CSV table of C-alpha atoms and ligand atoms in Angstrom, one decimal:
chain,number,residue,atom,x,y,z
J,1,UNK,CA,97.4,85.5,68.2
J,2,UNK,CA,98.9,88.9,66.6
J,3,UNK,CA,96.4,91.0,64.0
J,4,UNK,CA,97.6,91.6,60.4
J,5,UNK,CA,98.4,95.1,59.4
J,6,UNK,CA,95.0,94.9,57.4
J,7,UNK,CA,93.0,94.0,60.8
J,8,UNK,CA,94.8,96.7,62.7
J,9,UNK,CA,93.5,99.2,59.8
J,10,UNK,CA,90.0,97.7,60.8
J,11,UNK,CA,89.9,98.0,64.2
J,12,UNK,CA,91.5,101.4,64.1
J,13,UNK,CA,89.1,102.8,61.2
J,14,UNK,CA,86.1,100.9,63.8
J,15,UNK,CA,87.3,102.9,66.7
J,16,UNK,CA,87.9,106.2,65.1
J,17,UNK,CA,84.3,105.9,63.4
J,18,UNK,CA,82.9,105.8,67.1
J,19,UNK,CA,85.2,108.6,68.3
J,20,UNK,CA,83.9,110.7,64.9
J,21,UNK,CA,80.4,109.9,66.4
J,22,UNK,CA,81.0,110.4,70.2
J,23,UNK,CA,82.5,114.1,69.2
J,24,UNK,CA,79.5,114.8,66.6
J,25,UNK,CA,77.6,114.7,70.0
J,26,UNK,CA,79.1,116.3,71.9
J,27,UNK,CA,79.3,118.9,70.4
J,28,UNK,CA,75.7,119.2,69.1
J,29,UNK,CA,75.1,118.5,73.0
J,30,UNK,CA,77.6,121.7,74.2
J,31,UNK,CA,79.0,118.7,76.3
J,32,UNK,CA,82.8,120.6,76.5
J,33,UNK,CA,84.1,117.4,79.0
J,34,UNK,CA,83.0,114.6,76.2
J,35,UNK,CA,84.2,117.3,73.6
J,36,UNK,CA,87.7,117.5,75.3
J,37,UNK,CA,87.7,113.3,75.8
J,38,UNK,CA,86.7,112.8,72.2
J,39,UNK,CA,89.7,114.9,71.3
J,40,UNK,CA,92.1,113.4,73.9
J,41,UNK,CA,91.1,109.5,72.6
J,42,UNK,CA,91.2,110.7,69.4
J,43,UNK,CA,95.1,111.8,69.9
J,44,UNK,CA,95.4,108.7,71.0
J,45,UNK,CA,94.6,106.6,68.9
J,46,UNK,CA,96.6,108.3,66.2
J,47,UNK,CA,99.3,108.7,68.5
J,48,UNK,CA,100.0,104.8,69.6
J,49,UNK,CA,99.2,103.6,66.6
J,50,UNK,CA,100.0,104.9,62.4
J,51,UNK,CA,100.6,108.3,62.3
J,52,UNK,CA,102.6,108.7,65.7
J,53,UNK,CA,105.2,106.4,64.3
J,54,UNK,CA,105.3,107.4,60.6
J,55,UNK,CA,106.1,111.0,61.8
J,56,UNK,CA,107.7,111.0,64.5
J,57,UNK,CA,110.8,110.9,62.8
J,58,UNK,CA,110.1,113.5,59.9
J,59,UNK,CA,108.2,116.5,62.7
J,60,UNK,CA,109.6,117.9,65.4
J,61,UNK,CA,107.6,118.4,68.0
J,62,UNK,CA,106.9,121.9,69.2
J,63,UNK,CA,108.4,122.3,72.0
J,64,UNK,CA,105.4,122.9,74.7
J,65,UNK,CA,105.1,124.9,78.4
J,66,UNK,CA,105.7,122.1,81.2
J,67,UNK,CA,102.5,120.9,83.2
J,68,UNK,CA,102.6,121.0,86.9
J,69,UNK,CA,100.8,118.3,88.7
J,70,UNK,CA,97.2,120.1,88.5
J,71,UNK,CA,97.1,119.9,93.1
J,72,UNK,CA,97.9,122.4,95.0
J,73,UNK,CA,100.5,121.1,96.9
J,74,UNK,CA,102.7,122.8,100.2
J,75,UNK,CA,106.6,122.8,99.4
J,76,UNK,CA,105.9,122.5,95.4
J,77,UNK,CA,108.7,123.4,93.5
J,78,UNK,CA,107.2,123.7,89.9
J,79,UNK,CA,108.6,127.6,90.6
J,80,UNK,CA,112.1,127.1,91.4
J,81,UNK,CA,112.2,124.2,89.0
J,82,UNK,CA,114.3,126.3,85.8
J,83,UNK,CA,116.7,128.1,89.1
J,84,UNK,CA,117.3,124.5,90.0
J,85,UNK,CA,118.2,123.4,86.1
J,86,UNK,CA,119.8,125.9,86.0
J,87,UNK,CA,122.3,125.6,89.2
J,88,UNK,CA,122.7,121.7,88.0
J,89,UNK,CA,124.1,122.6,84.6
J,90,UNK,CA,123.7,119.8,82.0
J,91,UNK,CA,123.0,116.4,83.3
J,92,UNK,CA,122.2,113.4,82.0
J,93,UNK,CA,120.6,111.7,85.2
J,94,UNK,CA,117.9,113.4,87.5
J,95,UNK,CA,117.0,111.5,90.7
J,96,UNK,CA,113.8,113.3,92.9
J,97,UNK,CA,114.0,111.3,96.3
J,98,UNK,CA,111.2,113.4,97.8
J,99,UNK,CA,108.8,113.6,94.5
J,100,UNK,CA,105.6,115.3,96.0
J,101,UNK,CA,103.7,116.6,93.1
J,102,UNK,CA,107.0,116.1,91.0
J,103,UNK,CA,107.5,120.2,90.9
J,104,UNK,CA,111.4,120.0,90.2
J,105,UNK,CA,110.9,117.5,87.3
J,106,UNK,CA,107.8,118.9,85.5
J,107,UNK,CA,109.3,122.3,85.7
J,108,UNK,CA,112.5,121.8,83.6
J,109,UNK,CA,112.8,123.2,80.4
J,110,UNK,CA,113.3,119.3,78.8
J,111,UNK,CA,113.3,115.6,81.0
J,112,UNK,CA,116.8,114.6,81.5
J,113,UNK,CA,117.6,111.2,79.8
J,114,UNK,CA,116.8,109.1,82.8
J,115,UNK,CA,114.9,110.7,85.6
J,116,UNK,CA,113.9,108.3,88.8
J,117,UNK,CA,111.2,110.1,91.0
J,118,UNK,CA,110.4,108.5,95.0
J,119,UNK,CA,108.3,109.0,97.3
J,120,UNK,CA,107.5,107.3,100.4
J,121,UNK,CA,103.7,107.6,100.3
J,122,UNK,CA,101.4,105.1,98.2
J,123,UNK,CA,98.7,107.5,97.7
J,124,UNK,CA,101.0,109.8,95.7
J,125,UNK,CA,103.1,107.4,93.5
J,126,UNK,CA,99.9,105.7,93.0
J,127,UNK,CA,98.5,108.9,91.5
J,128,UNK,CA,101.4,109.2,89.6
J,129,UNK,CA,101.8,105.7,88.0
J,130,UNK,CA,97.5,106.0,87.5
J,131,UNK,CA,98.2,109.5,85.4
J,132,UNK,CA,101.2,107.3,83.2
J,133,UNK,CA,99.5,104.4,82.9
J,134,UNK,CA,95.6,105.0,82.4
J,135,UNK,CA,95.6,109.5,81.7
J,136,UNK,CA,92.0,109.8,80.2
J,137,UNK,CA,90.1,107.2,83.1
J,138,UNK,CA,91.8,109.3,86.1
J,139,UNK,CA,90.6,112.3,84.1
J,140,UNK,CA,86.8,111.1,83.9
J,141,UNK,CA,87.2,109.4,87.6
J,142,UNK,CA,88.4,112.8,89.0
J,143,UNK,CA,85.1,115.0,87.6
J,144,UNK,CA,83.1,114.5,91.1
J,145,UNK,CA,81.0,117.0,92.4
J,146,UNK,CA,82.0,119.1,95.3
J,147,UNK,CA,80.6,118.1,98.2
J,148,UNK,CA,81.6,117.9,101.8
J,149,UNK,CA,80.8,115.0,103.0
J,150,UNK,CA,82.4,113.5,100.2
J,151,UNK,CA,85.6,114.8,100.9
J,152,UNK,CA,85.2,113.1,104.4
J,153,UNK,CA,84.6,110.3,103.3
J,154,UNK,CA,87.5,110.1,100.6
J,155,UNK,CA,89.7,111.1,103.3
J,156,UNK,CA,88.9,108.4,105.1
J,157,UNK,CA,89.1,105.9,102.5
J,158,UNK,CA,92.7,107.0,101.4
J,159,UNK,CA,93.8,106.9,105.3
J,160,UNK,CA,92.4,103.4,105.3
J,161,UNK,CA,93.7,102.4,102.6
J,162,UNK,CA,96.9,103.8,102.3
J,163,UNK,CA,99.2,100.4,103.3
J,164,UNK,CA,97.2,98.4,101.3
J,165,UNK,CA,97.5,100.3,98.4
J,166,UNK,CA,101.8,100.6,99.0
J,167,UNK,CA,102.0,97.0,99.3
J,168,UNK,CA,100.2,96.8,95.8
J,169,UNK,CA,102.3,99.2,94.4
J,170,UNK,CA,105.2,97.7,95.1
J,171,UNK,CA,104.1,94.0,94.5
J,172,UNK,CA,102.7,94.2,91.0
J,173,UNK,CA,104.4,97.1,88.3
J,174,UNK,CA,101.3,97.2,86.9
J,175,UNK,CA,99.2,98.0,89.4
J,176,UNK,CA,97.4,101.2,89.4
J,177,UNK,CA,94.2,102.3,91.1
J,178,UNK,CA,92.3,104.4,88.7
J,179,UNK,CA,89.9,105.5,91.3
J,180,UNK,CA,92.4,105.9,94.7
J,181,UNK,CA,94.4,108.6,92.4
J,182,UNK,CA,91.2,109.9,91.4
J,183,UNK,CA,90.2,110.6,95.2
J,184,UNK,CA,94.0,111.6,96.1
J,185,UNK,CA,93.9,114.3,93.4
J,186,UNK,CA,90.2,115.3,93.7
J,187,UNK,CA,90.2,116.0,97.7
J,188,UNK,CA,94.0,117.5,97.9
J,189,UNK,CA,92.1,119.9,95.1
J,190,UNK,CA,88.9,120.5,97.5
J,191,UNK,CA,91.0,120.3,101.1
J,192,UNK,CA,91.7,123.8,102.6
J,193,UNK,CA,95.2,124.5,103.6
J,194,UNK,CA,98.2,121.3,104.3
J,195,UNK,CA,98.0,118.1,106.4
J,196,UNK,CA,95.9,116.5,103.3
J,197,UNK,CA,95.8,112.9,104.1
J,198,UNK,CA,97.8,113.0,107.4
J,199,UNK,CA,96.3,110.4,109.7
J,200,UNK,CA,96.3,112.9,112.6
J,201,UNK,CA,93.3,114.8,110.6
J,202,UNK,CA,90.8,112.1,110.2
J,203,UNK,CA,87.2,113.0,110.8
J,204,UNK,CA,84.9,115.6,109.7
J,205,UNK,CA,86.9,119.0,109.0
J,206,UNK,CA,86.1,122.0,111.2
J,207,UNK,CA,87.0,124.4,107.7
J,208,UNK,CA,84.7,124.1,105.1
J,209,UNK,CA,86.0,122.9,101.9
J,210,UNK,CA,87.9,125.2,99.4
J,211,UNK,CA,84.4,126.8,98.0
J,212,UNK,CA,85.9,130.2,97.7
J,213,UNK,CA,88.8,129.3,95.3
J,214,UNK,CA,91.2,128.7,97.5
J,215,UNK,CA,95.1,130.1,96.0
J,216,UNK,CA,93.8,130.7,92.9
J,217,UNK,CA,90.9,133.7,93.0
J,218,UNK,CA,87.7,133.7,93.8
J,219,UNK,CA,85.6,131.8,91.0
J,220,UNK,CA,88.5,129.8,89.9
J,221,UNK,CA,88.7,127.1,91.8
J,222,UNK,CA,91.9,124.9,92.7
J,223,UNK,CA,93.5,122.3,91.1
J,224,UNK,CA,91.7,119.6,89.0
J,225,UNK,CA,88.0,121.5,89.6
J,226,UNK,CA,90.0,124.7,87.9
J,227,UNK,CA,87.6,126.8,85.6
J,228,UNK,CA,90.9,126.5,83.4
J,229,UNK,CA,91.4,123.3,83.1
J,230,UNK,CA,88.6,121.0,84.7
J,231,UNK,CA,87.3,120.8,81.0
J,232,UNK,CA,90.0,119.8,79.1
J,233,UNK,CA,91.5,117.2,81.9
J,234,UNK,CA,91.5,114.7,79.6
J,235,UNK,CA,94.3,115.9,77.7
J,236,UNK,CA,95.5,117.7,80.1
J,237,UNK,CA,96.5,114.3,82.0
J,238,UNK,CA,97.4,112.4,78.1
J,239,UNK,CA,100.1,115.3,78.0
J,240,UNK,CA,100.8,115.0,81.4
J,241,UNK,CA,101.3,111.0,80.7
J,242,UNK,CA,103.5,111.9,77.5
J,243,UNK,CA,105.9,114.0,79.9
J,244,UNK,CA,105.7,110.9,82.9
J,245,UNK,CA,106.4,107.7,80.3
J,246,UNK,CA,109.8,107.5,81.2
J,247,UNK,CA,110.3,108.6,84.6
J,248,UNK,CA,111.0,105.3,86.9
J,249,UNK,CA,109.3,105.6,89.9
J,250,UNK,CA,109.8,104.6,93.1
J,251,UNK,CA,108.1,104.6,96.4
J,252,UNK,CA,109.9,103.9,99.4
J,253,UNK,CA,112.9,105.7,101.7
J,254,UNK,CA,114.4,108.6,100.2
J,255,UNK,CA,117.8,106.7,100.5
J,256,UNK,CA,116.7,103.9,98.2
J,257,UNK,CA,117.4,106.1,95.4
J,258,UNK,CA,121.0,107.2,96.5
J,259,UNK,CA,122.6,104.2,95.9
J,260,UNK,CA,125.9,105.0,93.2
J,261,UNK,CA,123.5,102.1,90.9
J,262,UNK,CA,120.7,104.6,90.5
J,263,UNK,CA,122.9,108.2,90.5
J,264,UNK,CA,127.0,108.3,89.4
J,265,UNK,CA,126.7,105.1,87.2
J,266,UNK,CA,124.6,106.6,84.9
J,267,UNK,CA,127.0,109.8,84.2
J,268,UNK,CA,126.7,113.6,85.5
J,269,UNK,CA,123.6,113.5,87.8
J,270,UNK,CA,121.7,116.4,89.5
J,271,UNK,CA,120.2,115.0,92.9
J,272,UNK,CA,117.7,117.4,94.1
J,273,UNK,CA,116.5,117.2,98.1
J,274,UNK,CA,113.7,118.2,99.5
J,275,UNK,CA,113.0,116.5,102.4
J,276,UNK,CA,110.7,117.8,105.1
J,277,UNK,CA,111.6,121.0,107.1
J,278,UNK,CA,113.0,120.6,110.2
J,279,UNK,CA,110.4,121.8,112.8
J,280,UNK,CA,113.5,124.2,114.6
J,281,UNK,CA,112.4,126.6,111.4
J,282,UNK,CA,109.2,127.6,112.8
J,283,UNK,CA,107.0,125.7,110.1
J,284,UNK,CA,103.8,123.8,110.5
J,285,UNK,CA,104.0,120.1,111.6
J,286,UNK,CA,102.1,117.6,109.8
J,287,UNK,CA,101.5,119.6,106.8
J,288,UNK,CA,102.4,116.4,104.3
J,289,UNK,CA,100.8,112.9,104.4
J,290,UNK,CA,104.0,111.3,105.8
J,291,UNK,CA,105.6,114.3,107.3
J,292,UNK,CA,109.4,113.7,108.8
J,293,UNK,CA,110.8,117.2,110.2
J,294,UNK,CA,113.3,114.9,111.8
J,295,UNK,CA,115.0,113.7,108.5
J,296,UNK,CA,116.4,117.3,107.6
J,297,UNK,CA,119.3,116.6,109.8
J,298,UNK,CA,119.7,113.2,108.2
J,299,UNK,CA,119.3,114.3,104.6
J,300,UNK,CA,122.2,117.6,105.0
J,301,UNK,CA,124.4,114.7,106.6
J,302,UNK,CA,123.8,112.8,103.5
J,303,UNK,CA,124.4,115.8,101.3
J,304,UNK,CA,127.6,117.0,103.0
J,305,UNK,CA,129.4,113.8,102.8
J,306,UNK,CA,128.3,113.3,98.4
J,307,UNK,CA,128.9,117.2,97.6
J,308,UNK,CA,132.5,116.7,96.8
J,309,UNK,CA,131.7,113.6,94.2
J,310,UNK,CA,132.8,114.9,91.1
J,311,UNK,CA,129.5,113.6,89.1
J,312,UNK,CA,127.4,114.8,91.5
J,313,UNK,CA,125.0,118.1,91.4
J,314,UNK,CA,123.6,118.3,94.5
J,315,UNK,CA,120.6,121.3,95.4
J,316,UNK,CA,119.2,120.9,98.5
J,317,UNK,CA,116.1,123.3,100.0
J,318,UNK,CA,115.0,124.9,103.5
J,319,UNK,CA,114.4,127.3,105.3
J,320,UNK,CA,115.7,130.2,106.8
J,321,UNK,CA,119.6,129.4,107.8
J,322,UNK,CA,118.4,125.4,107.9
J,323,UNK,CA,121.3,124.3,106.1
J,324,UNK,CA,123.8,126.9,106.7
J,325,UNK,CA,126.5,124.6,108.0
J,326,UNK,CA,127.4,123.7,104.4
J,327,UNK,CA,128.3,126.9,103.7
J,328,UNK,CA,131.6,126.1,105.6
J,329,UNK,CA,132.4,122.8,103.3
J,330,UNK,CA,132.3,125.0,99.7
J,331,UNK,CA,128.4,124.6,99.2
J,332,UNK,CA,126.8,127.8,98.3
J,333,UNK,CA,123.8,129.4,98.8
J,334,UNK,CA,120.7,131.2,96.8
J,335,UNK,CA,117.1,132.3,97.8
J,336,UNK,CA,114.1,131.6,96.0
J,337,UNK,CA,111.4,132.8,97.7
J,338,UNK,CA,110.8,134.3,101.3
J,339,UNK,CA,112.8,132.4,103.7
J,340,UNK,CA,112.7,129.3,100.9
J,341,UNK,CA,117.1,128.7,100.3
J,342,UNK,CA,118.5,126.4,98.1
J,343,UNK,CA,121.6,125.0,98.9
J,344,UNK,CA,124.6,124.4,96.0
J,345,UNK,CA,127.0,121.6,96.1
J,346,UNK,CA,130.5,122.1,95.0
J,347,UNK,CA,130.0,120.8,91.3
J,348,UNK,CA,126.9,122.8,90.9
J,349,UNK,CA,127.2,126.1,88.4
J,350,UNK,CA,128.6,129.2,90.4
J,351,UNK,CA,127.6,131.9,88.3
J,352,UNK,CA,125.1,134.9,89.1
J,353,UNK,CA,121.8,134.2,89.3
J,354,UNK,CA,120.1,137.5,88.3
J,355,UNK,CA,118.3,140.0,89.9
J,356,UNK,CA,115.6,137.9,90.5
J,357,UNK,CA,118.0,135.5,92.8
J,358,UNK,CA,119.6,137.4,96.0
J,359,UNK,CA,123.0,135.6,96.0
J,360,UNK,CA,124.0,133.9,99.9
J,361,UNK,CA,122.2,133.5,103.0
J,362,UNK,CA,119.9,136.4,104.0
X,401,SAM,C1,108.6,119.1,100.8
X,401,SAM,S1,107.7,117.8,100.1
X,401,SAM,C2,108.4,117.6,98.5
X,401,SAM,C3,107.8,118.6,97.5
X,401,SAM,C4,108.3,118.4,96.1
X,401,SAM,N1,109.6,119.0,95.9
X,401,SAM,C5,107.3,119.1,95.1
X,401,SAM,O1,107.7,119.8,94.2
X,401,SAM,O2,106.1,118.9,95.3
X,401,SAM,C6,108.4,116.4,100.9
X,401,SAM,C7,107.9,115.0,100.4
X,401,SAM,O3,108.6,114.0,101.0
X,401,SAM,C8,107.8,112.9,101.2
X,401,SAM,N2,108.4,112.1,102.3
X,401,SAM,C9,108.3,112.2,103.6
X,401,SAM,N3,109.1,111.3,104.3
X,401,SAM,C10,109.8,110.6,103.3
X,401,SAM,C11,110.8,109.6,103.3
X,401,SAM,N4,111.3,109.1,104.5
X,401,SAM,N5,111.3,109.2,102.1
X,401,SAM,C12,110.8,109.6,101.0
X,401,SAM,N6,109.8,110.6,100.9
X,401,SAM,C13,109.3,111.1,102.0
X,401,SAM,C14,106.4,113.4,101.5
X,401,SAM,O4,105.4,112.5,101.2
X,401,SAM,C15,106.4,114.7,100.7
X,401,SAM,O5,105.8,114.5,99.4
């Protein structure tokens, strides 16, 4: 049976009483994690129900610095994400066939209007769809204390439970498991170095867990346990959610997301590619969950014979001279970073890229 408007009032005025309580201790507590999920709730609340939709209309929203997925993760492109908007031009589609922790997407300067984001392991669209569907419990489920033997065991767990966890995803749109994406994000944060969740690194680790700060300085801390955000993860994921509501998300072959259906027959669409490297470049094997070096032939193939498609933005990355034999069918060529490439199709925009960009293969 539906409420009345007058209920509604009830149960919000109820809810928002208990929130108005929950911060008062808090903060008398100096508890800064219940402080920063009173205020996330609270957000909430006035988000999804009145005030959200009286002003939505009448305020524009500030517009606010894109979130990265808070993992460290090997191959992220949250960096080259603006080089890449920029190189597609405007689109209206985006489709991310290898997703990872989403860099390319949460790095634009605004979402496309439909984005569709794959990839083929469970454990990371599951944290994805968790962070969408349920921000504030992935937030509370991923404050677990450092320990070693912990991270063994949730290692474990994922490995084992990877499959099962797929077929869910796939079998119910609903499904989301609060405290698998929880794990996935928590240990990738803790884990030293690549090859997080690979099956051939089960068992105890010979390096010690990231107790030194990892990437990010000593005393900082990595990922969801960073001193500059572990705090405020509650809203941290809610605006994290906010960016995610609209992204369809897939999780399967890259290919599934190819298909004219998903890219062309939605207008101008920027595909961008990042598959794993092939091994010839002298990179580390298994440094991904599912880790393919053998598909970077497959995916250029793919590329070379869609770059001419008039509706079609195509950026494809690698390493080194990985790709170079599309230089020969009109595809340009741009470095990022180091040996990191990214590689133009026709259609994309051919104008200078700054100082900061060296123009064609190094
Ligand atoms: C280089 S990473 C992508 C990184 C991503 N661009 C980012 O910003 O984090 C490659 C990704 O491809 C995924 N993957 C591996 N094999 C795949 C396949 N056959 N189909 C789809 N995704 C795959 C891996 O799980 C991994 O997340």
């Amino acid at each position: 049976m539906e409420a009345s408007v007058a209920e509604l009032d009830e149960i919000m005025l109820a809810e928002l009483g208990e929130v108005r309580d929950a911060l008062a201790r808090a903060e008398f507590d100096g508890d800064t994690f219940a402080v920063a999920l009173g205020h996330a709730r609270l957000a909430e609340i006035v988000d999804s129900r009145v005030l959200g939709q009286l002003l939505a209309p009448a305020v524009k929203a500030e517009p606010s610095k894109p979130l990265r997925l808070p993992v460290p993760y090997y191959g992220g492109k949250f960096g080259a994400a603006p080089l890449i908007e920029r190189a597609m031009g405007p689109i209206v589609n985006l489709v991310i066939p290898f997703g990872g922790s989403l860099g390319c997407l949460l790095g634009r300067s605004e979402p496309a209007r439909v984005e569709t984001a794959n990839d083929k392991d469970g454990l990371i669209v599951n944290a994805w769809r968790a962070i969408s569907n349920d921000p504030i419990a992935v937030a509370k489920a991923c404050a677990m204390p450092v320990h070693e033997c912990t991270l063994d065991a949730v290692h474990g767990w994922l490995l084992d439970n990877r499959e099962s966890l797929t077929t869910l995803l796939r079998s119910d749109p609903r499904a989301h498991d609060v405290a698998a994406a929880a794990y996935w994000l928590w240990g990738r944060s803790v884990w030293l170095g690549g090859s997080w969740c690979n099956p051939g690194k089960r068992g105890p680790r010979k390096a010690k867990v990231a107790l030194r700060g990892g990437e990010t300085g000593p005393g900082i801390g990595q990922g969801v346990l960073s001193s500059k955000i572990r705090d405020e993860l509650p809203a941290y994921f809610t605006a994290l959610a906010q960016r995610l509501r609209h992204v369809r998300m897939t999780c399967g072959e890259w290919t599934r997301v190819l298909r004219d259906s998903v890219t062309v027959s939605h207008g101008v669409t920027g595909v961008y590619l990042d598959p794993c490297y092939d091994l010839g470049t002298g990179r580390r094997p298994d440094l991904y969950g599912i880790d393919e070096p053998e598909q970077s032939a497959e995916v250029r193939a793919w590329a070379l014979e869609h770059g001419p498609h008039p509706r079609l933005r195509i950026v494809l990355s690698g390493l080194g001279d990985e790709h170079a034999e599309l230089e020969e069918h009109d595809w340009s060529v741009i470095t990022w970073r180091g040996r990191e490439r990214l590689w133009l199709s026709p259609h994309c925009r051919r104008e200078d890229f700054g100082p900061l960009f060296e123009q064609g293969a190094a």
